[in-house]
Short mmCIF file of C-alpha atoms in Angstrom, two decimals:
data_model
loop_
_atom_site.label_atom_id
_atom_site.label_comp_id
_atom_site.label_asym_id
_atom_site.label_seq_id
_atom_site.Cartn_x
_atom_site.Cartn_y
_atom_site.Cartn_z
CA MET A 281 74.63 129.92 107.31
CA PHE A 282 78.08 130.74 108.51
CA SER A 283 81.05 128.59 107.72
CA LYS A 284 82.89 126.89 110.54
CA LYS A 285 85.74 129.40 110.27
CA GLU A 286 83.39 132.42 110.38
CA THR A 287 81.58 130.97 113.37
CA ARG A 288 84.88 130.37 115.15
CA ASN A 289 86.02 133.93 114.39
CA GLN A 290 82.79 135.34 115.79
CA LEU A 291 83.09 133.16 118.88
CA ASP A 292 86.68 134.29 119.42
CA TYR A 293 85.64 137.92 119.00
CA ALA A 294 82.79 137.53 121.50
CA HIS A 295 85.16 135.82 123.94
CA ASP A 296 87.70 138.65 123.67
CA ARG A 297 85.02 141.33 124.13
CA THR A 298 83.61 139.52 127.16
CA ARG A 299 87.06 139.25 128.70
CA GLU A 300 87.71 142.97 128.08
CA ALA A 301 84.37 143.92 129.59
CA GLY A 302 85.04 141.73 132.64
CA SER A 303 88.46 143.29 133.14
CA GLU A 304 87.02 146.79 132.86
CA LEU A 305 84.28 145.94 135.34
CA CYS A 306 86.85 144.54 137.78
CA ARG A 307 88.99 147.68 137.53
CA GLU A 308 85.96 149.90 138.06
CA MET A 309 84.80 147.88 141.08
CA ASN A 310 88.27 148.11 142.62
CA ASN A 311 88.21 151.87 142.10
CA VAL A 312 84.79 152.22 143.73
CA THR A 313 85.83 149.98 146.62
CA HIS A 314 88.94 152.08 147.29
CA GLN A 315 86.88 155.27 147.20
CA ALA A 316 84.35 153.82 149.64
CA CYS A 317 87.11 152.69 152.02
CA SER A 318 88.70 156.13 151.93
CA TYR A 319 85.37 157.80 152.61
CA VAL A 320 84.62 155.54 155.58
CA ARG A 321 88.11 156.09 157.01
CA ASN A 322 87.63 159.85 156.79
CA ASN A 323 84.01 159.75 158.01
CA PRO A 324 83.64 156.75 160.35
CA TRP A 325 80.29 157.81 161.79
CA ALA A 326 78.80 158.02 158.32
CA GLY A 327 79.83 154.40 157.82
CA VAL A 328 78.26 153.41 161.13
CA GLY A 329 75.03 155.21 160.19
CA ALA A 330 74.91 153.62 156.75
CA GLY A 331 75.48 150.19 158.28
CA ALA A 332 72.68 150.78 160.78
CA VAL A 333 70.27 151.84 158.06
CA VAL A 334 71.11 148.81 155.93
CA GLY A 335 70.73 146.56 158.98
CA ILE A 336 67.30 148.01 159.79
CA ILE A 337 66.11 147.58 156.20
CA VAL A 338 67.39 143.99 156.00
CA GLY A 339 65.79 143.23 159.37
CA MET A 340 62.47 144.61 158.19
CA LEU A 341 62.60 142.58 154.97
CA ILE A 342 63.49 139.37 156.83
CA SER A 343 60.74 139.81 159.41
CA ARG A 344 58.00 140.16 156.77
CA LYS A 345 55.78 137.13 156.37
#
């Protein structure tokens, strides 16, 4: 068994790693979002087409019984 201090150290380490991973994920998502916005601004009809395709797929999935 681990001592209370060892357990606390491991918990602190896991907490720090989780926080770092969350921060990295947030940065990466912001980067992807900015790239997607830039692409749609430069190619608006591609964005309209992608939205239509997603709408059709969602509509098909919702209408299934």
